[in-house]
Short mmCIF file of C-alpha atoms in Angstrom, two decimals:
data_model
loop_
_atom_site.label_atom_id
_atom_site.label_comp_id
_atom_site.label_asym_id
_atom_site.label_seq_id
_atom_site.Cartn_x
_atom_site.Cartn_y
_atom_site.Cartn_z
CA MET A 219 0.00 0.00 0.00
CA ILE A 220 2.78 2.40 0.95
CA ARG A 221 4.38 1.85 -2.46
CA VAL A 222 1.11 2.49 -4.26
CA LEU A 223 0.67 5.69 -2.25
CA TYR A 224 4.21 6.70 -3.11
CA ILE A 225 3.57 6.12 -6.83
CA LEU A 226 0.33 8.13 -6.77
CA LYS A 227 1.96 10.93 -4.80
CA GLU A 228 4.87 11.07 -7.23
CA PHE A 229 2.48 11.09 -10.18
CA SER A 230 0.59 14.11 -8.82
CA ARG A 231 3.89 15.76 -7.92
CA ASN A 232 5.21 15.31 -11.44
CA LEU A 233 2.27 17.37 -12.65
CA TYR A 234 2.75 20.27 -10.28
CA ARG A 235 6.54 20.18 -10.27
CA ASN A 236 6.64 20.67 -14.03
CA PRO A 237 3.31 22.30 -14.81
CA GLY A 238 4.66 23.91 -18.00
CA THR A 239 5.83 20.61 -19.45
CA ALA A 240 2.67 18.80 -18.37
CA PHE A 241 0.46 21.54 -19.79
CA SER A 242 2.33 21.74 -23.10
CA SER A 243 2.10 17.97 -23.35
CA PHE A 244 -1.64 18.15 -22.65
CA LEU A 245 -2.13 20.93 -25.22
CA SER A 246 -0.17 19.28 -27.99
CA LEU A 247 -1.92 15.94 -27.44
CA THR A 248 -5.33 17.64 -27.31
CA LEU A 249 -4.67 19.40 -30.61
CA LEU A 250 -3.49 16.21 -32.25
CA PHE A 251 -6.49 14.26 -31.02
CA LEU A 252 -8.81 17.10 -32.00
CA LEU A 253 -7.44 16.97 -35.53
CA PHE A 254 -8.09 13.26 -35.65
CA ASP A 255 -11.55 13.66 -34.10
CA LEU A 256 -12.43 16.28 -36.74
CA PHE A 257 -11.43 13.94 -39.49
CA TRP A 258 -13.34 11.09 -37.87
CA VAL A 259 -16.53 13.17 -37.61
CA ALA A 260 -16.09 14.34 -41.23
CA THR A 261 -15.73 10.72 -42.31
CA GLU A 262 -18.78 9.61 -40.33
CA THR A 263 -20.78 12.51 -41.75
CA SER A 264 -19.80 11.77 -45.34
CA GLU A 265 -20.46 8.06 -44.74
CA GLY A 266 -23.94 8.93 -43.53
CA PHE A 267 -24.44 11.11 -46.58
CA TYR A 268 -23.36 8.35 -48.95
CA GLU A 269 -25.43 5.73 -47.16
CA ASN A 270 -28.42 7.98 -47.46
CA LEU A 271 -27.86 8.32 -51.19
CA LEU A 272 -27.20 4.62 -51.63
CA SER A 273 -30.37 3.66 -49.82
CA ASP A 274 -32.32 5.38 -52.62
CA MET A 275 -30.50 3.44 -55.30
CA ARG A 276 -32.66 1.04 -57.37
CA MET A 277 -32.01 -1.38 -60.21
CA GLU A 278 -34.29 -1.12 -63.22
CA ILE A 279 -34.86 -4.14 -65.43
CA TYR A 280 -36.56 -3.54 -68.78
CA VAL A 281 -38.61 -6.33 -70.28
CA ARG A 282 -38.32 -7.30 -73.96
CA GLU A 283 -41.31 -6.18 -76.09
CA ASP A 284 -41.94 -9.69 -77.40
CA MET A 285 -42.26 -11.14 -73.89
CA PRO A 286 -45.93 -12.11 -73.32
CA ASP A 287 -47.58 -10.68 -70.20
CA SER A 288 -48.41 -14.24 -69.13
CA LEU A 289 -44.67 -14.88 -68.43
CA ILE A 290 -44.18 -11.77 -66.27
CA ASP A 291 -44.96 -13.71 -63.08
CA ILE A 292 -42.30 -16.31 -63.92
CA MET A 293 -39.82 -13.51 -64.55
CA GLU A 294 -40.69 -11.90 -61.23
CA PHE A 295 -40.26 -15.25 -59.49
CA ASN A 296 -36.80 -15.68 -61.06
CA LEU A 297 -35.76 -12.17 -60.06
CA ASN A 298 -36.93 -12.84 -56.50
CA GLN A 299 -34.59 -15.83 -56.28
CA ILE A 300 -31.52 -13.66 -56.77
CA ASP A 301 -29.44 -13.23 -53.62
CA GLY A 302 -29.48 -9.60 -52.45
CA VAL A 303 -32.87 -8.61 -53.86
CA SER A 304 -35.04 -7.35 -51.04
CA ALA A 305 -38.11 -6.05 -52.97
CA ILE A 306 -39.50 -6.09 -56.49
CA LYS A 307 -42.00 -3.77 -58.07
CA TYR A 308 -43.47 -4.47 -61.47
CA VAL A 309 -44.15 -1.43 -63.67
CA SER A 310 -46.57 -2.14 -66.53
CA LYS A 311 -46.77 -0.03 -69.68
CA GLU A 312 -49.78 1.75 -68.16
CA ASP A 313 -47.94 2.41 -64.89
CA ALA A 314 -45.02 3.82 -66.86
CA ARG A 315 -47.33 6.12 -68.77
CA ASN A 316 -48.95 7.33 -65.53
CA GLU A 317 -45.53 7.95 -64.03
CA LEU A 318 -44.55 9.98 -67.10
CA ILE A 319 -47.70 12.07 -66.76
CA ARG A 320 -46.91 12.60 -63.08
CA MET A 321 -43.38 13.72 -63.89
CA VAL A 322 -44.11 15.91 -66.94
CA GLY A 323 -47.55 17.14 -66.03
CA ILE A 324 -49.22 16.33 -69.36
CA ASP A 325 -49.88 13.13 -71.24
CA LEU A 326 -47.25 13.10 -73.98
CA LEU A 327 -48.65 9.83 -75.32
CA ALA A 328 -52.19 11.07 -75.93
CA GLY A 329 -53.46 9.31 -79.06
CA TYR A 330 -51.17 6.31 -78.60
CA GLU A 331 -53.65 4.30 -76.44
CA THR A 332 -53.12 1.07 -78.40
CA THR A 333 -49.38 1.40 -79.13
CA ASN A 334 -47.83 2.58 -75.86
CA PRO A 335 -44.06 2.66 -76.64
CA LEU A 336 -42.97 2.71 -73.00
CA PRO A 337 -41.36 -0.56 -71.86
CA ARG A 338 -42.50 -2.80 -69.04
CA SER A 339 -40.01 -2.96 -66.23
CA PHE A 340 -39.15 -4.26 -62.79
CA ILE A 341 -37.67 -2.03 -60.10
CA LEU A 342 -35.47 -3.94 -57.68
CA THR A 343 -34.50 -2.82 -54.22
CA ILE A 344 -31.18 -4.30 -53.11
CA VAL A 345 -30.20 -5.11 -49.52
CA PRO A 346 -27.75 -2.44 -48.16
CA ASP A 347 -24.87 -4.95 -47.81
CA LYS A 348 -24.96 -5.64 -51.55
CA LEU A 349 -24.85 -2.01 -52.64
CA THR A 350 -21.30 -2.29 -53.92
CA SER A 351 -20.00 -2.25 -57.48
CA LYS A 352 -18.87 -5.84 -57.28
CA ASP A 353 -22.12 -7.24 -55.85
CA LEU A 354 -24.29 -5.18 -58.19
CA ASN A 355 -22.21 -6.40 -61.13
CA ASP A 356 -22.82 -9.98 -60.03
CA ILE A 357 -26.55 -9.32 -59.69
CA ASP A 358 -26.54 -7.59 -63.09
CA ALA A 359 -24.87 -10.62 -64.70
CA HIS A 360 -27.41 -12.91 -63.09
CA ILE A 361 -30.35 -10.80 -64.26
CA VAL A 362 -29.28 -10.55 -67.91
CA SER A 363 -29.22 -14.34 -68.06
CA ILE A 364 -32.96 -14.45 -67.25
CA ASP A 365 -35.16 -14.92 -70.29
CA GLY A 366 -37.09 -11.79 -71.32
CA VAL A 367 -34.67 -9.19 -69.94
CA GLU A 368 -33.94 -6.44 -72.43
CA GLN A 369 -31.66 -4.21 -70.37
CA VAL A 370 -30.51 -3.64 -66.78
CA TYR A 371 -29.89 -0.13 -65.56
CA TYR A 372 -28.46 1.21 -62.32
CA SER A 373 -26.11 4.14 -61.43
CA GLN A 374 -22.98 2.10 -61.97
CA HIS A 375 -20.74 5.05 -62.79
CA TRP A 376 -21.95 7.09 -59.83
CA LEU A 377 -21.50 4.13 -57.48
CA GLY A 378 -17.92 3.71 -58.71
CA LYS A 379 -17.21 7.34 -57.87
CA VAL A 380 -18.73 6.99 -54.40
CA GLU A 381 -16.63 3.94 -53.71
CA SER A 382 -13.50 5.63 -54.95
CA ALA A 383 -14.21 8.68 -52.75
CA ARG A 384 -14.79 6.42 -49.73
CA LYS A 385 -11.54 4.60 -50.43
CA ILE A 386 -9.60 7.87 -50.63
CA ILE A 387 -11.16 9.08 -47.36
CA PHE A 388 -10.24 5.79 -45.71
CA GLN A 389 -6.65 5.99 -46.97
CA ILE A 390 -6.27 9.60 -45.83
CA GLY A 391 -7.70 8.54 -42.45
CA MET A 392 -5.15 5.75 -42.13
CA VAL A 393 -2.22 8.01 -43.04
CA LEU A 394 -3.45 10.85 -40.84
CA GLY A 395 -4.18 8.45 -37.98
CA GLY A 396 -0.73 6.91 -38.32
CA LEU A 397 0.97 10.32 -38.37
CA ILE A 398 -1.02 11.54 -35.40
CA PHE A 399 -0.32 8.34 -33.49
CA LEU A 400 3.41 8.67 -34.18
CA THR A 401 3.52 12.39 -33.35
CA ALA A 402 1.58 11.88 -30.12
CA LEU A 403 3.87 9.01 -29.17
CA ILE A 404 7.10 10.92 -29.86
CA SER A 405 5.88 14.17 -28.33
CA SER A 406 4.62 12.51 -25.16
CA ALA A 407 7.71 10.28 -24.82
CA ASN A 408 10.01 13.29 -25.27
CA ASN A 409 8.17 15.28 -22.63
CA LEU A 410 8.49 12.41 -20.17
CA ARG A 411 12.15 11.94 -21.08
CA PHE A 412 12.71 15.61 -20.44
CA MET A 413 11.10 15.31 -17.02
CA THR A 414 13.16 12.25 -16.09
CA ARG A 415 16.40 13.93 -17.23
CA PHE A 416 15.48 16.82 -14.98
CA ARG A 417 15.42 14.38 -12.07
CA ALA A 418 18.41 12.25 -13.10
CA VAL A 419 20.32 12.85 -9.83
CA GLY A 420 17.36 11.74 -7.76
CA PHE A 421 16.82 8.63 -9.84
CA HIS A 422 20.49 7.69 -9.52
CA GLN A 423 20.19 7.91 -5.74
CA MET A 424 16.97 5.89 -5.76
CA ARG A 425 18.74 3.19 -7.76
CA LEU A 426 21.62 3.13 -5.28
CA LEU A 427 19.11 2.61 -2.50
CA GLY A 428 17.61 -0.36 -4.34
CA ALA A 429 14.72 1.13 -6.30
CA GLY A 430 13.88 -0.65 -9.54
CA LYS A 431 13.26 0.97 -12.90
CA LEU A 432 9.58 0.11 -12.86
CA PHE A 433 9.11 1.53 -9.37
CA MET A 434 10.75 4.81 -10.38
CA GLY A 435 9.08 4.94 -13.76
CA PHE A 436 5.55 3.99 -12.75
CA PRO A 437 4.49 7.53 -11.82
CA PHE A 438 5.59 8.67 -15.29
CA ILE A 439 3.75 5.83 -17.00
CA ILE A 440 0.60 6.79 -15.08
CA GLU A 441 1.20 10.39 -16.08
CA GLY A 442 1.45 9.39 -19.74
CA MET A 443 -1.80 7.45 -19.45
CA PHE A 444 -3.51 10.29 -17.61
CA LEU A 445 -2.43 12.89 -20.17
CA GLY A 446 -3.50 10.61 -23.02
CA VAL A 447 -6.97 10.07 -21.58
CA ILE A 448 -7.69 13.67 -20.56
CA SER A 449 -6.34 15.01 -23.86
CA SER A 450 -8.57 12.69 -25.87
CA VAL A 451 -11.58 13.53 -23.70
CA ALA A 452 -10.78 17.24 -24.07
CA GLY A 453 -10.55 16.82 -27.86
CA TRP A 454 -14.02 15.29 -28.05
CA GLY A 455 -15.34 17.85 -25.56
CA ILE A 456 -14.13 20.76 -27.69
CA LEU A 457 -15.58 19.22 -30.83
CA TYR A 458 -18.94 18.51 -29.20
CA TYR A 459 -19.10 22.02 -27.73
CA GLY A 460 -18.25 23.50 -31.13
CA SER A 461 -20.91 21.43 -32.88
CA GLN A 462 -23.50 22.71 -30.41
CA LYS A 463 -22.48 26.32 -30.98
CA ILE A 464 -22.31 26.28 -34.76
CA GLU A 465 -25.46 25.59 -36.78
CA PHE A 466 -25.19 23.42 -39.87
CA ASN A 467 -28.08 23.89 -42.27
CA GLN A 468 -26.89 21.81 -45.21
CA PHE A 469 -26.07 18.64 -43.32
CA GLU A 470 -26.02 17.14 -39.87
CA LEU A 471 -22.73 16.27 -38.18
CA ILE A 472 -22.54 12.61 -37.30
CA PHE A 473 -20.37 11.71 -34.31
CA PRO A 474 -19.01 8.21 -33.81
CA SER A 475 -20.91 6.06 -31.32
CA LEU A 476 -20.22 6.58 -27.61
CA ASP A 477 -18.68 3.11 -27.44
CA ASN A 478 -16.22 4.06 -30.16
CA ILE A 479 -15.38 7.35 -28.45
CA ILE A 480 -14.76 5.52 -25.16
CA LEU A 481 -12.59 2.99 -27.00
CA PHE A 482 -10.67 5.85 -28.60
CA CYS A 483 -10.04 7.44 -25.17
CA VAL A 484 -8.90 4.08 -23.77
CA GLY A 485 -6.62 3.77 -26.80
CA ALA A 486 -5.23 7.23 -26.09
CA GLY A 487 -4.53 6.09 -22.52
CA LEU A 488 -2.68 3.06 -23.87
CA LEU A 489 -0.73 5.32 -26.20
CA GLY A 490 0.23 7.33 -23.10
CA ILE A 491 1.42 4.17 -21.36
CA ILE A 492 3.52 3.21 -24.38
CA SER A 493 4.99 6.71 -24.62
CA GLY A 494 5.69 6.60 -20.87
CA TYR A 495 7.53 3.33 -21.33
CA LEU A 496 9.48 4.67 -24.32
CA GLY A 497 10.33 7.86 -22.45
CA LEU A 498 11.75 5.84 -19.57
CA ARG A 499 13.69 3.31 -21.59
CA LYS A 500 17.03 4.85 -20.67
CA LEU A 501 16.12 5.67 -17.09
CA MET B 35 28.84 -12.78 17.38
CA SER B 36 27.73 -14.47 14.18
CA GLU B 37 30.42 -15.65 11.78
CA LYS B 38 28.22 -14.97 8.77
CA ILE B 39 30.17 -13.19 6.03
CA ILE B 40 28.47 -10.04 4.84
CA VAL B 41 30.93 -8.86 2.19
CA GLU B 42 33.56 -10.95 0.47
CA LEU B 43 35.87 -9.81 -2.31
CA ASN B 44 38.16 -12.42 -3.86
CA ASN B 45 41.11 -11.70 -6.14
CA ILE B 46 39.67 -8.53 -7.57
CA PHE B 47 41.26 -6.97 -10.63
CA LYS B 48 39.82 -3.79 -12.03
CA GLN B 49 40.95 -1.15 -14.48
CA SER B 50 39.43 2.32 -14.59
CA ASP B 51 37.69 3.61 -17.71
CA ARG B 52 40.93 5.37 -18.59
CA GLY B 53 42.90 2.13 -18.36
CA ILE B 54 44.55 2.73 -14.98
CA GLN B 55 44.88 -0.39 -12.84
CA LEU B 56 42.71 0.32 -9.78
CA PHE B 57 42.81 -3.05 -8.03
CA LYS B 58 45.31 -5.89 -8.28
CA ASP B 59 44.40 -9.14 -6.58
CA LEU B 60 42.42 -7.36 -3.89
CA ASN B 61 40.88 -9.50 -1.16
CA PHE B 62 38.54 -8.37 1.58
CA SER B 63 36.00 -9.91 3.88
CA LEU B 64 33.63 -8.46 6.43
CA LYS B 65 31.72 -10.60 8.91
CA ALA B 66 28.37 -9.74 10.48
CA GLY B 67 28.81 -7.20 13.27
CA GLU B 68 32.31 -6.20 12.19
CA THR B 69 33.51 -2.74 11.27
CA ALA B 70 36.18 -2.18 8.67
CA VAL B 71 37.95 1.15 8.40
CA ILE B 72 39.63 1.52 5.03
CA VAL B 73 42.12 4.34 4.78
CA GLY B 74 43.41 5.61 1.49
CA GLY B 75 44.52 8.83 -0.11
CA ALA B 76 42.75 10.70 -2.87
CA GLY B 77 42.52 8.55 -6.01
CA SER B 78 43.45 5.38 -4.16
CA GLY B 79 40.19 3.72 -5.28
CA LYS B 80 38.05 3.94 -2.12
CA SER B 81 34.96 5.08 -3.99
CA SER B 82 35.58 2.51 -6.75
CA LEU B 83 35.68 -0.18 -4.09
CA ILE B 84 32.25 0.90 -2.88
CA GLU B 85 30.97 1.00 -6.46
CA LEU B 86 32.04 -2.62 -6.86
CA ILE B 87 30.38 -3.69 -3.61
CA ILE B 88 27.03 -2.10 -4.45
CA GLY B 89 27.12 -3.21 -8.09
CA GLU B 90 27.45 0.22 -9.60
CA LYS B 91 30.53 -1.05 -11.43
CA PHE B 92 31.80 -4.56 -12.03
CA THR B 93 35.12 -6.33 -11.71
CA ASP B 94 37.37 -7.33 -14.60
CA GLU B 95 38.38 -10.44 -12.69
CA GLY B 96 37.54 -11.95 -9.35
CA SER B 97 34.28 -12.34 -7.49
CA ILE B 98 32.25 -10.30 -5.06
CA GLU B 99 29.61 -11.65 -2.72
CA VAL B 100 27.41 -9.44 -0.60
CA PHE B 101 24.91 -11.04 1.80
CA GLY B 102 25.75 -14.34 0.11
CA LEU B 103 24.69 -13.05 -3.31
CA GLN B 104 27.16 -12.67 -6.15
CA VAL B 105 27.39 -9.12 -7.50
CA LYS B 106 27.12 -9.56 -11.25
CA LYS B 107 26.16 -7.57 -14.27
CA ASN B 108 22.68 -8.19 -15.66
CA ARG B 109 21.41 -9.36 -12.28
CA LYS B 110 19.35 -6.27 -11.52
CA GLY B 111 16.89 -8.03 -9.25
CA ARG B 112 19.75 -9.33 -7.12
CA LEU B 113 21.41 -5.91 -7.02
CA LYS B 114 18.18 -4.34 -5.79
CA LYS B 115 18.02 -6.89 -2.97
CA ILE B 116 21.62 -6.16 -2.00
CA ARG B 117 21.24 -2.40 -2.16
CA ARG B 118 18.13 -2.40 0.02
CA LYS B 119 20.20 -3.96 2.81
CA ILE B 120 22.85 -1.26 2.61
CA GLY B 121 22.72 2.15 4.20
CA GLY B 122 25.04 4.64 2.56
CA VAL B 123 26.42 7.96 3.70
CA GLY B 124 28.65 10.39 1.80
CA GLY B 125 30.58 9.92 -1.42
CA LEU B 126 28.32 8.17 -3.92
CA PHE B 127 25.35 8.51 -1.64
CA SER B 128 23.58 11.83 -1.58
CA LEU B 129 20.03 12.99 -1.01
CA ILE B 130 17.19 12.90 -3.52
CA PRO B 131 16.72 16.58 -4.41
CA SER B 132 13.00 16.36 -5.14
CA PHE B 133 12.16 14.74 -1.79
CA THR B 134 11.80 16.46 1.56
CA VAL B 135 14.00 15.44 4.47
CA SER B 136 11.27 13.14 5.80
CA GLU B 137 10.75 11.54 2.41
CA ASN B 138 14.49 11.04 1.95
CA ILE B 139 14.77 9.37 5.34
CA THR B 140 11.78 7.07 4.86
CA PHE B 141 12.58 6.07 1.28
CA PRO B 142 14.20 2.73 2.31
CA LEU B 143 10.97 1.89 4.17
CA VAL B 144 8.92 2.72 1.08
CA LEU B 145 11.10 0.33 -0.93
CA ASN B 146 10.62 -2.35 1.71
CA ALA B 147 6.85 -1.67 1.66
CA GLU B 148 6.74 -1.14 5.42
CA LYS B 149 3.43 -0.21 7.01
CA LYS B 150 2.52 3.44 7.39
CA ALA B 151 2.46 3.26 11.17
CA ILE B 152 5.96 1.80 11.30
CA LYS B 153 7.15 4.43 8.85
CA LYS B 154 5.74 7.21 11.01
CA GLU B 155 7.16 5.83 14.21
CA ARG B 156 10.65 5.24 12.84
CA LEU B 157 10.73 8.58 11.10
CA PHE B 158 9.98 10.38 14.34
CA LYS B 159 12.69 8.37 16.07
CA MET B 160 15.25 9.26 13.41
CA LEU B 161 14.31 12.93 13.27
CA THR B 162 14.67 13.12 17.03
CA GLU B 163 17.90 11.15 17.16
CA PHE B 164 19.56 13.31 14.51
CA SER B 165 17.97 16.60 15.64
CA LEU B 166 16.19 17.07 12.32
CA LEU B 167 12.65 17.74 13.52
CA LYS B 168 12.76 21.35 12.36
CA GLN B 169 14.06 20.41 8.93
CA ALA B 170 11.58 17.55 8.35
CA LYS B 171 9.70 19.32 5.59
CA GLU B 172 12.66 21.08 4.02
CA TYR B 173 14.14 20.13 0.66
CA PRO B 174 17.85 19.20 0.48
CA ARG B 175 18.80 22.44 -1.30
CA LYS B 176 17.94 24.35 1.86
CA LEU B 177 20.06 22.21 4.18
CA THR B 178 23.59 22.86 5.35
CA ARG B 179 26.29 20.29 4.55
CA VAL B 180 26.16 18.92 8.09
CA GLU B 181 22.35 18.69 8.04
CA SER B 182 22.50 16.85 4.72
CA SER B 183 24.98 14.48 6.22
CA LEU B 184 22.73 13.88 9.24
CA VAL B 185 19.79 13.15 6.94
CA GLN B 186 21.92 10.54 5.19
CA TYR B 187 22.78 8.92 8.52
CA ALA B 188 19.10 8.86 9.43
CA ARG B 189 18.24 7.30 6.06
CA ALA B 190 21.01 4.73 6.46
CA SER B 191 19.61 3.67 9.84
CA ILE B 192 15.83 3.85 9.51
CA ALA B 193 15.41 0.38 8.02
CA ASN B 194 18.09 -1.15 10.28
CA GLN B 195 20.06 -1.93 7.17
CA PRO B 196 22.53 -4.69 8.14
CA LEU B 197 25.44 -3.03 6.31
CA LEU B 198 26.41 0.59 6.58
CA ILE B 199 28.89 2.16 4.16
CA ILE B 200 30.20 5.55 5.17
CA ASP B 201 32.52 7.61 3.00
CA GLU B 202 34.57 10.19 4.90
CA PRO B 203 32.30 10.39 7.96
CA LEU B 204 34.40 12.80 9.97
CA ALA B 205 35.95 15.09 7.38
CA GLY B 206 35.32 18.80 7.76
CA LEU B 207 33.04 18.52 10.79
CA ASP B 208 32.94 20.93 13.68
CA LYS B 209 33.89 19.49 17.08
CA TYR B 210 30.32 19.04 18.27
CA THR B 211 29.15 17.22 15.13
CA TYR B 212 32.39 15.20 15.03
CA LYS B 213 31.63 13.92 18.51
CA ARG B 214 28.02 13.13 17.61
CA ILE B 215 28.98 11.25 14.50
CA PHE B 216 31.79 9.41 16.23
CA ASP B 217 29.38 8.34 18.99
CA TYR B 218 26.96 7.19 16.33
CA LEU B 219 29.69 5.09 14.66
CA VAL B 220 30.52 3.52 18.00
CA LYS B 221 26.84 2.81 18.61
CA VAL B 222 26.47 1.15 15.22
CA SER B 223 29.58 -0.95 15.69
CA LEU B 224 28.21 -2.21 19.02
CA SER B 225 24.73 -2.81 17.62
CA GLY B 226 25.65 -5.85 15.59
CA ARG B 227 25.35 -4.10 12.25
CA SER B 228 28.32 -4.29 9.92
CA MET B 229 30.06 -1.17 8.76
CA ILE B 230 32.61 -0.13 6.17
CA VAL B 231 34.12 3.26 6.87
CA LEU B 232 36.25 4.94 4.24
CA CYS B 233 38.66 7.65 5.38
CA SER B 234 41.54 9.50 3.85
CA GLU B 235 43.18 9.69 7.28
CA MET B 236 43.17 7.34 10.23
CA PRO B 237 40.54 8.42 12.82
CA GLU B 238 41.96 9.86 16.04
CA GLU B 239 39.87 7.61 18.23
CA THR B 240 39.17 3.90 17.88
CA ILE B 241 35.80 2.42 16.98
CA PRO B 242 35.16 -0.93 18.71
CA ASN B 243 35.17 -4.25 16.77
CA THR B 244 37.15 -2.59 14.03
CA LYS B 245 39.60 -3.96 11.52
CA PHE B 246 41.84 -1.39 9.86
CA TYR B 247 42.96 -1.59 6.26
CA ARG B 248 45.03 0.64 4.07
CA LEU B 249 44.27 0.83 0.37
CA GLU B 250 47.64 1.04 -1.38
CA ASN B 251 48.66 0.24 -4.93
CA GLY B 252 45.34 -1.37 -5.69
CA THR B 253 45.30 -3.77 -2.78
CA LEU B 254 44.30 -3.78 0.88
CA VAL B 255 47.03 -4.16 3.47
#
């Protein structure tokens, strides 16, 4: 117990003995985490935006003109068997004409009652997990093999762009995350190293009296963890406060889930422990 | 008195970092309860001898055993055990600048994970014995040389460390402090604790149970 008390006392002392170093360490870590948090929120927000757009995405299947209406049910049954299809809506020539009237406002096909040129079609809704270029391509290939299908249409080009944008965001996130992780690690370790150098004489004496490296270094490791956790919490706090103060009309900011934020703060604490260990390597 | 050997140095050879031969076939042994006074001039290797005993430096040849444990490189756990049984004053041993007097004195008890009540009781005893009650909350930078020295004595005694190593205990002391320290050395030597005292000159008075050595040309005579 006495050793635990000593370690806790030394940890709190470290903070008030070198308030400048501790504060600069806290500030630099907070800024680094804030930068990462900002990027994370931007990513979540854009993900939400894309998911919203993707959820509206449909696949349109046009039926060949020579396909008798009596076989439409068989076609619908075959389409229903395809993995990833969650709903099917059949659009007859008449439905298509009504939809055109709804969109344009007038009946452009007036006088063509017997020879409606609009095609019959199916509109497929795809399960969210399959809304990727690869899966939609597979579904497309499957559909064209069904008898009576004239053409399959979906926003393939647009989907490709969305996926490419998501990939770029992910890659930037990885690089940025890596850089921030490294910078936080080096900065925190250097601050702790600076503090231990400042107390080199004392540590030498402690060693001569039989103190081990872990015993001497533990308060610094706790300090690293403490600074990591409070800096990450402060980063999220600033971001949340800012989001409450600034109004966004065009879109809504999406924060990561609370579980993920807690995990991030725990991770920041671990980062602090690692930097504490690295800072004390040559103690 | 027990015949247990506390410190044993066998055929020690050691060169300094600059290549000077410090010890040549040096042998030394200290039994429990004994006091050894080692006299040697400046640069004779007194401090290096202490460094070897506490595992701060290591021999080129020969073996060292302290409390029955071999002092060897890369045996940090063993060195910690040895060092916790040694109380040191002067020379290599100084105070921890960031600790108060009380914290410096009780540090060996913290390392031994002694209970708080024991720590409190022994601290009070030490502060009283060495007249340091007024300085208890001071930091070392505010102490005089004599006060610092007294704090070191208190620290070297608080955990009843079985071996006491004192480097130049009586140098530069006023008459009053000289007498106090000398009485303390006598008390320790009669208490059953072992003691190694390093001096550049032979003490004027004799400490009981003492063996005298002179460190000359890298060996003890």
